[in-house]
């Protein structure tokens, strides 16, 4: 019984501690209100999640961009493109987009890194290519307007 | 007094006078620029419509268009059938068909529409387009062909009046000329064909599921960025 309680706490505590981001997701995305609330999903299954990790060792965006891009390429993801930009709150950001044939379709994993001092905000979007594509521009706009400190 | 030079000079002498001239003509193409329409023998008053027509003919450019695409599709055979049907409708034809490749000849006016349809047939991984102006090349080839053909005709005229030795030399020169004329005709045909039909090369890629390799990053959070893990945890 104690073990089950401990396990439940281990799952719930990090969620309770993680910040709730006020990201204005595109209209097609609905936000989860239970569990991790930094998750959004469209009716056709394109998923988005925002989380943060420690900027440790402390490095700038190009460092993390290279580390993540290189790692995913080594794993077998096909790079589709990358886009560097600044958010409305002047944070340097970069979106790396990868393709992965999975099942009968091509899947997209788009990872946006925002380096904010000691934190790295990671915005991950995953979905089937043809379902993700119509949302690509709106998602980019939402991330540009995103201010993690809100 | 009538002086017939051809009777007074031996054929070998005629050839020795002719060959250096021939070499100069061979080396220098007569016409290097775009073709110009020669004026009519008896001039007639041209209507403005005719003038603009002849101007547009003069300005007509020969442009070679080519496009290459790499398309990722689930069923290349099905897509190929669809493309061929479309090409037939638009007046084009296939030039090469393999399991993974399709080369098409398309009327230049239909190129944009064809590419738009191809873009929707699958996931376009790579797209390249190029345009080359063939006008100068075609004009130069036509000019060289004209001058060499004229030279061949002149040589033929000398054959009747020359001796055995000279005839052999003239024939050798004529053979060389014929080879060059055939080569020029081939190059001209190719250049004209490139400018009358756009070249579209399509390479199909199959959609194969990728096996991800396990690679460990020294940065813990980077290891957590993964499609399968994301979908599991979401």
mmCIF file of C-alpha atoms in Angstrom:
data_model
loop_
_atom_site.group_PDB
_atom_site.id
_atom_site.type_symbol
_atom_site.label_atom_id
_atom_site.label_comp_id
_atom_site.label_asym_id
_atom_site.label_seq_id
_atom_site.Cartn_x
_atom_site.Cartn_y
_atom_site.Cartn_z
ATOM 1 C CA UNK A 1 0.000 0.000 0.000
ATOM 2 C CA UNK A 2 2.806 2.360 0.971
ATOM 3 C CA UNK A 3 4.651 1.486 -2.215
ATOM 4 C CA UNK A 4 1.589 2.317 -4.319
ATOM 5 C CA UNK A 5 1.178 5.622 -2.526
ATOM 6 C CA UNK A 6 4.850 6.439 -3.052
ATOM 7 C CA UNK A 7 4.567 5.613 -6.746
ATOM 8 C CA UNK A 8 1.488 7.808 -7.085
ATOM 9 C CA UNK A 9 3.283 10.651 -5.342
ATOM 10 C CA UNK A 10 6.292 10.246 -7.628
ATOM 11 C CA UNK A 11 4.019 10.689 -10.625
ATOM 12 C CA UNK A 12 1.894 13.507 -9.216
ATOM 13 C CA UNK A 13 4.593 15.601 -7.501
ATOM 14 C CA UNK A 14 6.591 16.548 -10.608
ATOM 15 C CA UNK A 15 3.354 17.479 -12.351
ATOM 16 C CA UNK A 16 2.303 19.602 -9.409
ATOM 17 C CA UNK A 17 5.704 21.340 -9.430
ATOM 18 C CA UNK A 18 5.912 21.977 -13.194
ATOM 19 C CA UNK A 19 4.849 25.483 -14.249
ATOM 20 C CA UNK A 20 1.636 25.987 -16.142
ATOM 21 C CA UNK A 21 2.425 27.779 -19.387
ATOM 22 C CA UNK A 22 0.053 30.288 -20.903
ATOM 23 C CA UNK A 23 0.659 29.350 -24.511
ATOM 24 C CA UNK A 24 -2.023 30.595 -26.876
ATOM 25 C CA UNK A 25 -2.223 27.472 -28.987
ATOM 26 C CA UNK A 26 -3.877 27.627 -32.430
ATOM 27 C CA UNK A 27 -7.663 27.363 -32.398
ATOM 28 C CA UNK A 28 -7.598 23.762 -33.628
ATOM 29 C CA UNK A 29 -5.762 22.658 -30.468
ATOM 30 C CA UNK A 30 -7.579 21.793 -27.239
ATOM 31 C CA UNK A 31 -5.769 21.902 -23.913
ATOM 32 C CA UNK A 32 -5.824 19.065 -21.416
ATOM 33 C CA UNK A 33 -7.180 20.107 -18.045
ATOM 34 C CA UNK A 34 -6.157 17.042 -16.053
ATOM 35 C CA UNK A 35 -2.726 15.573 -15.430
ATOM 36 C CA UNK A 36 -0.025 17.515 -17.204
ATOM 37 C CA UNK A 37 -1.908 20.581 -18.420
ATOM 38 C CA UNK A 38 0.905 21.701 -20.720
ATOM 39 C CA UNK A 39 -0.483 19.420 -23.404
ATOM 40 C CA UNK A 40 -2.644 20.205 -26.400
ATOM 41 C CA UNK A 41 -4.200 18.037 -29.070
ATOM 42 C CA UNK A 42 -6.163 18.541 -32.291
ATOM 43 C CA UNK A 43 -9.248 16.582 -33.266
ATOM 44 C CA UNK A 44 -7.170 14.591 -35.754
ATOM 45 C CA UNK A 45 -4.440 13.731 -33.266
ATOM 46 C CA UNK A 46 -1.621 16.262 -33.642
ATOM 47 C CA UNK A 47 -0.131 16.573 -30.188
ATOM 48 C CA UNK A 48 1.826 19.378 -28.573
ATOM 49 C CA UNK A 49 3.599 19.431 -25.241
ATOM 50 C CA UNK A 50 5.624 22.107 -23.460
ATOM 51 C CA UNK A 51 8.115 21.227 -20.791
ATOM 52 C CA UNK A 52 11.240 22.684 -19.344
ATOM 53 C CA UNK A 53 14.638 21.229 -18.580
ATOM 54 C CA UNK A 54 17.680 22.622 -16.844
ATOM 55 C CA UNK A 55 20.143 24.524 -18.958
ATOM 56 C CA UNK A 56 22.946 22.437 -17.541
ATOM 57 C CA UNK A 57 25.740 22.705 -18.574
ATOM 58 C CA UNK A 58 24.789 26.307 -19.153
ATOM 59 C CA UNK A 59 25.012 26.907 -22.866
ATOM 60 C CA UNK A 60 23.477 29.033 -25.566
ATOM 61 C CA UNK A 61 20.936 27.998 -28.161
ATOM 62 C CA UNK A 62 23.389 26.911 -30.929
ATOM 63 C CA UNK A 63 24.965 24.410 -28.523
ATOM 64 C CA UNK A 64 21.649 22.741 -27.675
ATOM 65 C CA UNK A 65 20.462 22.927 -31.236
ATOM 66 C CA UNK A 66 23.541 21.062 -32.412
ATOM 67 C CA UNK A 67 23.358 18.530 -29.578
ATOM 68 C CA UNK A 68 19.690 17.732 -30.199
ATOM 69 C CA UNK A 69 19.880 17.803 -34.013
ATOM 70 C CA UNK A 70 22.978 15.610 -34.096
ATOM 71 C CA UNK A 71 21.480 13.124 -31.656
ATOM 72 C CA UNK A 72 18.212 12.743 -33.554
ATOM 73 C CA UNK A 73 20.036 12.370 -36.861
ATOM 74 C CA UNK A 74 22.228 9.634 -35.366
ATOM 75 C CA UNK A 75 19.089 7.886 -34.154
ATOM 76 C CA UNK A 76 17.683 7.794 -37.686
ATOM 77 C CA UNK A 77 15.286 10.739 -37.815
ATOM 78 C CA UNK A 78 15.257 12.498 -41.194
ATOM 79 C CA UNK A 79 15.883 16.246 -40.826
ATOM 80 C CA UNK A 80 13.190 18.250 -42.615
ATOM 81 C CA UNK A 81 14.348 21.735 -41.748
ATOM 82 C CA UNK A 82 15.241 24.172 -39.030
ATOM 83 C CA UNK A 83 14.219 27.728 -38.329
ATOM 84 C CA UNK A 84 15.913 30.187 -35.986
ATOM 85 C CA UNK A 85 13.877 33.066 -34.634
ATOM 86 C CA UNK A 86 13.294 35.322 -31.649
ATOM 87 C CA UNK A 87 10.125 35.139 -29.651
ATOM 88 C CA UNK A 88 8.045 38.223 -28.916
ATOM 89 C CA UNK A 89 9.700 38.262 -25.463
ATOM 90 C CA UNK A 90 13.145 38.396 -27.160
ATOM 91 C CA UNK A 91 14.119 34.805 -26.364
ATOM 92 C CA UNK A 92 16.349 33.095 -28.906
ATOM 93 C CA UNK A 93 14.526 30.079 -30.269
ATOM 94 C CA UNK A 94 14.964 27.423 -32.868
ATOM 95 C CA UNK A 95 12.570 24.885 -34.338
ATOM 96 C CA UNK A 96 14.009 21.610 -35.625
ATOM 97 C CA UNK A 97 11.661 19.489 -37.699
ATOM 98 C CA UNK A 98 12.244 15.802 -38.313
ATOM 99 C CA UNK A 99 10.430 13.119 -40.256
ATOM 100 C CA UNK A 100 10.006 9.533 -39.248
ATOM 101 C CA UNK A 101 8.248 6.897 -41.374
ATOM 102 C CA UNK A 102 6.129 5.009 -38.847
ATOM 103 C CA UNK A 103 3.443 2.468 -39.647
ATOM 104 C CA UNK A 104 1.758 3.492 -42.901
ATOM 105 C CA UNK A 105 2.544 7.174 -42.663
ATOM 106 C CA UNK A 106 5.216 9.759 -42.219
ATOM 107 C CA UNK A 107 5.313 11.278 -38.783
ATOM 108 C CA UNK A 108 6.667 14.686 -37.939
ATOM 109 C CA UNK A 109 8.431 15.622 -34.769
ATOM 110 C CA UNK A 110 8.969 19.341 -34.472
ATOM 111 C CA UNK A 111 11.021 20.423 -31.471
ATOM 112 C CA UNK A 112 11.345 24.089 -30.560
ATOM 113 C CA UNK A 113 13.999 25.088 -28.057
ATOM 114 C CA UNK A 114 13.781 28.385 -26.195
ATOM 115 C CA UNK A 115 16.752 29.155 -24.010
ATOM 116 C CA UNK A 116 15.716 31.310 -21.052
ATOM 117 C CA UNK A 117 18.645 31.689 -18.650
ATOM 118 C CA UNK A 118 18.896 28.559 -16.513
ATOM 119 C CA UNK A 119 15.996 26.888 -18.271
ATOM 120 C CA UNK A 120 15.390 25.462 -21.683
ATOM 121 C CA UNK A 121 11.769 25.416 -22.725
ATOM 122 C CA UNK A 122 11.078 22.498 -25.045
ATOM 123 C CA UNK A 123 7.963 22.618 -27.234
ATOM 124 C CA UNK A 124 7.369 19.273 -28.918
ATOM 125 C CA UNK A 125 4.783 18.737 -31.628
ATOM 126 C CA UNK A 126 4.157 15.255 -32.980
ATOM 127 C CA UNK A 127 1.677 14.118 -35.594
ATOM 128 C CA UNK A 128 1.165 12.582 -38.989
ATOM 129 C CA UNK A 129 2.765 14.729 -41.706
ATOM 130 C CA UNK A 130 -0.437 15.471 -43.611
ATOM 131 C CA UNK A 131 -2.281 16.374 -40.393
ATOM 132 C CA UNK A 132 0.538 18.480 -38.976
ATOM 133 C CA UNK A 133 1.221 20.429 -42.186
ATOM 134 C CA UNK A 134 -1.984 22.567 -42.113
ATOM 135 C CA UNK A 135 -1.113 23.683 -38.561
ATOM 136 C CA UNK A 136 2.579 24.400 -39.178
ATOM 137 C CA UNK A 137 2.281 28.165 -39.698
ATOM 138 C CA UNK A 138 -0.222 28.675 -36.860
ATOM 139 C CA UNK A 139 1.965 26.664 -34.478
ATOM 140 C CA UNK A 140 4.979 28.790 -35.378
ATOM 141 C CA UNK A 141 2.981 31.963 -34.718
ATOM 142 C CA UNK A 142 1.859 30.599 -31.342
ATOM 143 C CA UNK A 143 5.429 29.777 -30.355
ATOM 144 C CA UNK A 144 6.711 33.180 -31.502
ATOM 145 C CA UNK A 145 4.068 34.832 -29.301
ATOM 146 C CA UNK A 146 4.795 32.471 -26.387
ATOM 147 C CA UNK A 147 6.347 33.994 -23.294
ATOM 148 C CA UNK A 148 7.396 31.270 -20.818
ATOM 149 C CA UNK A 149 7.622 33.690 -17.897
ATOM 150 C CA UNK A 150 3.886 34.486 -18.053
ATOM 151 C CA UNK B 1 39.294 35.363 -125.487
ATOM 152 C CA UNK B 2 37.582 32.866 -123.294
ATOM 153 C CA UNK B 3 39.792 31.488 -120.578
ATOM 154 C CA UNK B 4 38.504 28.395 -118.845
ATOM 155 C CA UNK B 5 40.512 28.130 -115.684
ATOM 156 C CA UNK B 6 39.261 24.630 -114.893
ATOM 157 C CA UNK B 7 40.741 23.282 -118.099
ATOM 158 C CA UNK B 8 44.044 25.105 -117.697
ATOM 159 C CA UNK B 9 44.778 24.017 -114.131
ATOM 160 C CA UNK B 10 45.371 20.370 -113.223
ATOM 161 C CA UNK B 11 42.785 18.975 -110.705
ATOM 162 C CA UNK B 12 45.447 18.565 -107.986
ATOM 163 C CA UNK B 13 46.205 22.248 -108.282
ATOM 164 C CA UNK B 14 42.484 23.047 -108.025
ATOM 165 C CA UNK B 15 42.278 20.984 -104.830
ATOM 166 C CA UNK B 16 45.404 22.502 -103.364
ATOM 167 C CA UNK B 17 43.836 25.934 -103.917
ATOM 168 C CA UNK B 18 40.528 24.777 -102.503
ATOM 169 C CA UNK B 19 41.505 22.826 -99.375
ATOM 170 C CA UNK B 20 43.082 25.687 -97.370
ATOM 171 C CA UNK B 21 39.975 27.739 -98.132
ATOM 172 C CA UNK B 22 37.799 24.854 -97.004
ATOM 173 C CA UNK B 23 39.669 24.578 -93.747
ATOM 174 C CA UNK B 24 39.126 28.257 -93.066
ATOM 175 C CA UNK B 25 35.404 27.918 -93.775
ATOM 176 C CA UNK B 26 35.161 24.813 -91.595
ATOM 177 C CA UNK B 27 36.854 26.552 -88.711
ATOM 178 C CA UNK B 28 34.690 29.660 -88.917
ATOM 179 C CA UNK B 29 30.964 29.102 -88.854
ATOM 180 C CA UNK B 30 29.203 31.421 -91.225
ATOM 181 C CA UNK B 31 26.435 32.386 -88.850
ATOM 182 C CA UNK B 32 26.919 32.712 -85.106
ATOM 183 C CA UNK B 33 24.057 34.947 -84.050
ATOM 184 C CA UNK B 34 20.332 34.344 -83.963
ATOM 185 C CA UNK B 35 18.724 33.808 -87.354
ATOM 186 C CA UNK B 36 17.380 36.836 -89.119
ATOM 187 C CA UNK B 37 14.574 36.746 -91.606
ATOM 188 C CA UNK B 38 15.896 37.613 -95.040
ATOM 189 C CA UNK B 39 14.066 40.441 -96.782
ATOM 190 C CA UNK B 40 11.726 39.480 -99.629
ATOM 191 C CA UNK B 41 13.015 39.938 -103.172
ATOM 192 C CA UNK B 42 10.252 42.334 -104.128
ATOM 193 C CA UNK B 43 9.321 44.603 -101.297
ATOM 194 C CA UNK B 44 5.651 44.991 -100.507
ATOM 195 C CA UNK B 45 4.103 47.376 -98.038
ATOM 196 C CA UNK B 46 3.777 45.509 -94.739
ATOM 197 C CA UNK B 47 0.705 45.924 -92.614
ATOM 198 C CA UNK B 48 1.360 46.666 -88.891
ATOM 199 C CA UNK B 49 -0.020 43.200 -88.086
ATOM 200 C CA UNK B 50 2.501 41.521 -90.368
ATOM 201 C CA UNK B 51 5.300 43.654 -88.956
ATOM 202 C CA UNK B 52 4.504 42.693 -85.385
ATOM 203 C CA UNK B 53 4.250 39.047 -86.454
ATOM 204 C CA UNK B 54 7.680 39.081 -88.054
ATOM 205 C CA UNK B 55 9.081 40.919 -85.031
ATOM 206 C CA UNK B 56 7.696 38.297 -82.698
ATOM 207 C CA UNK B 57 9.157 35.587 -84.925
ATOM 208 C CA UNK B 58 12.536 37.271 -84.738
ATOM 209 C CA UNK B 59 12.258 37.598 -80.982
ATOM 210 C CA UNK B 60 11.015 34.009 -80.432
ATOM 211 C CA UNK B 61 13.342 32.383 -77.990
ATOM 212 C CA UNK B 62 14.055 28.691 -77.686
ATOM 213 C CA UNK B 63 13.954 27.830 -74.000
ATOM 214 C CA UNK B 64 14.722 24.434 -72.523
ATOM 215 C CA UNK B 65 12.808 23.827 -69.300
ATOM 216 C CA UNK B 66 13.570 20.970 -66.981
ATOM 217 C CA UNK B 67 12.380 19.913 -63.570
ATOM 218 C CA UNK B 68 13.352 17.087 -61.284
ATOM 219 C CA UNK B 69 11.397 15.871 -58.309
ATOM 220 C CA UNK B 70 11.880 13.282 -55.611
ATOM 221 C CA UNK B 71 8.489 12.168 -54.358
ATOM 222 C CA UNK B 72 7.832 9.910 -51.451
ATOM 223 C CA UNK B 73 4.742 7.838 -52.091
ATOM 224 C CA UNK B 74 3.087 4.813 -50.558
ATOM 225 C CA UNK B 75 2.158 3.231 -53.899
ATOM 226 C CA UNK B 76 4.431 4.321 -56.799
ATOM 227 C CA UNK B 77 2.567 2.154 -59.360
ATOM 228 C CA UNK B 78 -0.742 3.873 -58.620
ATOM 229 C CA UNK B 79 0.839 7.339 -58.706
ATOM 230 C CA UNK B 80 2.659 6.500 -61.949
ATOM 231 C CA UNK B 81 -0.609 5.457 -63.609
ATOM 232 C CA UNK B 82 -2.246 8.710 -62.522
ATOM 233 C CA UNK B 83 0.668 10.797 -63.791
ATOM 234 C CA UNK B 84 0.751 9.039 -67.162
ATOM 235 C CA UNK B 85 -2.972 9.618 -67.636
ATOM 236 C CA UNK B 86 -2.485 13.299 -66.898
ATOM 237 C CA UNK B 87 0.535 13.609 -69.200
ATOM 238 C CA UNK B 88 -1.335 11.992 -72.065
ATOM 239 C CA UNK B 89 -4.145 14.512 -71.654
ATOM 240 C CA UNK B 90 -1.756 17.449 -71.665
ATOM 241 C CA UNK B 91 0.006 16.351 -74.857
ATOM 242 C CA UNK B 92 3.145 14.924 -73.273
ATOM 243 C CA UNK B 93 4.653 11.453 -73.301
ATOM 244 C CA UNK B 94 6.875 9.285 -71.108
ATOM 245 C CA UNK B 95 10.543 9.025 -72.100
ATOM 246 C CA UNK B 96 11.634 6.494 -69.469
ATOM 247 C CA UNK B 97 9.711 4.322 -67.044
ATOM 248 C CA UNK B 98 11.211 2.156 -64.327
ATOM 249 C CA UNK B 99 9.922 1.035 -60.928
ATOM 250 C CA UNK B 100 11.543 3.974 -59.227
ATOM 251 C CA UNK B 101 11.880 6.544 -61.985
ATOM 252 C CA UNK B 102 9.718 8.294 -64.528
ATOM 253 C CA UNK B 103 11.025 10.724 -67.134
ATOM 254 C CA UNK B 104 8.437 12.729 -69.004
ATOM 255 C CA UNK B 105 8.328 15.112 -71.932
ATOM 256 C CA UNK B 106 5.714 17.767 -71.377
ATOM 257 C CA UNK B 107 4.681 20.782 -73.475
ATOM 258 C CA UNK B 108 6.319 23.794 -71.774
ATOM 259 C CA UNK B 109 2.948 25.488 -71.254
ATOM 260 C CA UNK B 110 1.757 22.496 -69.250
ATOM 261 C CA UNK B 111 4.813 22.301 -66.984
ATOM 262 C CA UNK B 112 3.434 24.368 -64.070
ATOM 263 C CA UNK B 113 0.138 22.498 -64.033
ATOM 264 C CA UNK B 114 1.957 19.160 -64.201
ATOM 265 C CA UNK B 115 4.261 20.075 -61.323
ATOM 266 C CA UNK B 116 1.294 21.211 -59.231
ATOM 267 C CA UNK B 117 -0.390 17.837 -59.713
ATOM 268 C CA UNK B 118 2.858 15.971 -59.016
ATOM 269 C CA UNK B 119 3.273 17.939 -55.790
ATOM 270 C CA UNK B 120 -0.048 16.588 -54.574
ATOM 271 C CA UNK B 121 0.716 12.990 -55.559
ATOM 272 C CA UNK B 122 2.959 12.437 -52.563
ATOM 273 C CA UNK B 123 5.382 14.066 -50.226
ATOM 274 C CA UNK B 124 7.886 16.093 -52.284
ATOM 275 C CA UNK B 125 11.324 15.618 -50.750
ATOM 276 C CA UNK B 126 13.274 17.552 -53.355
ATOM 277 C CA UNK B 127 12.359 19.813 -56.257
ATOM 278 C CA UNK B 128 14.670 21.468 -58.759
ATOM 279 C CA UNK B 129 13.832 23.518 -61.811
ATOM 280 C CA UNK B 130 16.092 24.923 -64.472
ATOM 281 C CA UNK B 131 15.715 27.020 -67.591
ATOM 282 C CA UNK B 132 18.297 27.328 -70.349
ATOM 283 C CA UNK B 133 18.160 29.633 -73.358
ATOM 284 C CA UNK B 134 18.847 27.515 -76.438
ATOM 285 C CA UNK B 135 18.347 30.285 -79.018
ATOM 286 C CA UNK B 136 22.011 31.032 -79.561
ATOM 287 C CA UNK B 137 23.021 27.374 -79.630
ATOM 288 C CA UNK B 138 20.299 26.510 -82.161
ATOM 289 C CA UNK B 139 21.181 29.507 -84.370
ATOM 290 C CA UNK B 140 24.877 28.587 -84.281
ATOM 291 C CA UNK B 141 24.142 24.949 -85.147
ATOM 292 C CA UNK B 142 21.846 25.968 -88.008
ATOM 293 C CA UNK B 143 24.472 28.361 -89.333
ATOM 294 C CA UNK B 144 27.225 25.743 -89.238
ATOM 295 C CA UNK B 145 24.929 23.201 -90.853
ATOM 296 C CA UNK B 146 24.062 25.623 -93.657
ATOM 297 C CA UNK B 147 27.691 26.499 -94.373
ATOM 298 C CA UNK B 148 28.857 22.893 -94.342
ATOM 299 C CA UNK B 149 25.972 21.797 -96.597
ATOM 300 C CA UNK B 150 26.834 24.560 -99.059
ATOM 301 C CA UNK B 151 30.477 23.525 -98.984
ATOM 302 C CA UNK B 152 29.523 19.915 -99.672
ATOM 303 C CA UNK B 153 27.521 20.993 -102.715
ATOM 304 C CA UNK B 154 30.465 23.016 -104.026
ATOM 305 C CA UNK B 155 32.806 20.071 -103.583
ATOM 306 C CA UNK B 156 30.426 17.835 -105.491
ATOM 307 C CA UNK B 157 30.734 20.212 -108.447
ATOM 308 C CA UNK B 158 34.514 19.743 -108.533
ATOM 309 C CA UNK B 159 34.287 15.969 -108.710
ATOM 310 C CA UNK B 160 33.332 15.871 -112.387
ATOM 311 C CA UNK B 161 36.393 17.739 -113.537
ATOM 312 C CA UNK B 162 39.144 16.294 -111.384
ATOM 313 C CA UNK B 163 41.620 13.527 -111.857
ATOM 314 C CA UNK B 164 41.916 10.342 -109.804
ATOM 315 C CA UNK B 165 44.212 11.748 -107.140
ATOM 316 C CA UNK B 166 42.183 14.887 -106.681
ATOM 317 C CA UNK B 167 38.930 12.923 -106.675
ATOM 318 C CA UNK B 168 40.222 10.786 -103.811
ATOM 319 C CA UNK B 169 41.211 13.872 -101.847
ATOM 320 C CA UNK B 170 37.861 15.554 -102.533
ATOM 321 C CA UNK B 171 36.025 12.399 -101.487
ATOM 322 C CA UNK B 172 37.951 12.202 -98.254
ATOM 323 C CA UNK B 173 37.054 15.828 -97.512
ATOM 324 C CA UNK B 174 33.443 15.157 -98.460
ATOM 325 C CA UNK B 175 33.280 12.126 -96.171
ATOM 326 C CA UNK B 176 34.596 14.236 -93.316
ATOM 327 C CA UNK B 177 32.021 16.910 -94.125
ATOM 328 C CA UNK B 178 29.169 14.394 -94.226
ATOM 329 C CA UNK B 179 30.222 13.071 -90.798
ATOM 330 C CA UNK B 180 30.250 16.597 -89.434
ATOM 331 C CA UNK B 181 26.885 17.432 -91.031
ATOM 332 C CA UNK B 182 25.293 14.308 -89.526
ATOM 333 C CA UNK B 183 26.711 15.221 -86.092
ATOM 334 C CA UNK B 184 25.399 18.757 -86.411
ATOM 335 C CA UNK B 185 21.964 17.521 -87.474
ATOM 336 C CA UNK B 186 21.805 15.266 -84.435
ATOM 337 C CA UNK B 187 22.839 18.078 -82.089
ATOM 338 C CA UNK B 188 20.326 20.406 -83.718
ATOM 339 C CA UNK B 189 17.516 17.845 -83.389
ATOM 340 C CA UNK B 190 18.364 17.410 -79.713
ATOM 341 C CA UNK B 191 18.516 21.149 -79.046
ATOM 342 C CA UNK B 192 15.210 21.778 -80.830
ATOM 343 C CA UNK B 193 13.565 18.873 -79.024
ATOM 344 C CA UNK B 194 14.811 20.221 -75.668
ATOM 345 C CA UNK B 195 13.211 23.564 -76.432
ATOM 346 C CA UNK B 196 9.899 22.198 -77.668
ATOM 347 C CA UNK B 197 9.214 19.816 -74.788
ATOM 348 C CA UNK B 198 10.008 20.346 -71.115
ATOM 349 C CA UNK B 199 11.873 17.550 -69.404
ATOM 350 C CA UNK B 200 10.429 16.281 -66.113
ATOM 351 C CA UNK B 201 12.314 13.674 -64.123
ATOM 352 C CA UNK B 202 10.538 12.051 -61.211
ATOM 353 C CA UNK B 203 12.200 9.723 -58.754
ATOM 354 C CA UNK B 204 9.951 7.798 -56.424
ATOM 355 C CA UNK B 205 10.895 6.888 -52.899
ATOM 356 C CA UNK B 206 9.035 4.215 -51.086
ATOM 357 C CA UNK B 207 7.717 4.801 -47.627
ATOM 358 C CA UNK B 208 9.713 2.347 -45.562
ATOM 359 C CA UNK B 209 9.314 2.311 -41.812
ATOM 360 C CA UNK B 210 12.573 3.445 -40.275
ATOM 361 C CA UNK B 211 14.202 1.462 -37.543
ATOM 362 C CA UNK B 212 15.494 3.914 -34.992
ATOM 363 C CA UNK B 213 18.920 3.201 -33.568
ATOM 364 C CA UNK B 214 19.574 3.422 -29.891
ATOM 365 C CA UNK B 215 22.107 6.179 -29.334
ATOM 366 C CA UNK B 216 22.728 7.632 -25.918
ATOM 367 C CA UNK B 217 23.287 11.361 -25.571
ATOM 368 C CA UNK B 218 25.434 12.670 -22.688
ATOM 369 C CA UNK B 219 22.601 15.106 -21.984
ATOM 370 C CA UNK B 220 19.802 13.328 -20.160
ATOM 371 C CA UNK B 221 16.878 15.405 -21.428
ATOM 372 C CA UNK B 222 17.916 14.942 -25.054
ATOM 373 C CA UNK B 223 17.449 11.188 -24.615
ATOM 374 C CA UNK B 224 13.831 11.898 -23.718
ATOM 375 C CA UNK B 225 13.114 13.577 -27.073
ATOM 376 C CA UNK B 226 11.658 10.720 -29.098
ATOM 377 C CA UNK B 227 8.428 10.155 -31.049
ATOM 378 C CA UNK B 228 7.626 6.776 -29.506
ATOM 379 C CA UNK B 229 8.314 7.964 -25.981
ATOM 380 C CA UNK B 230 6.325 11.147 -26.591
ATOM 381 C CA UNK B 231 3.287 9.189 -27.795
ATOM 382 C CA UNK B 232 3.590 6.746 -24.892
ATOM 383 C CA UNK B 233 3.807 9.467 -22.275
ATOM 384 C CA UNK B 234 1.309 11.862 -23.810
#
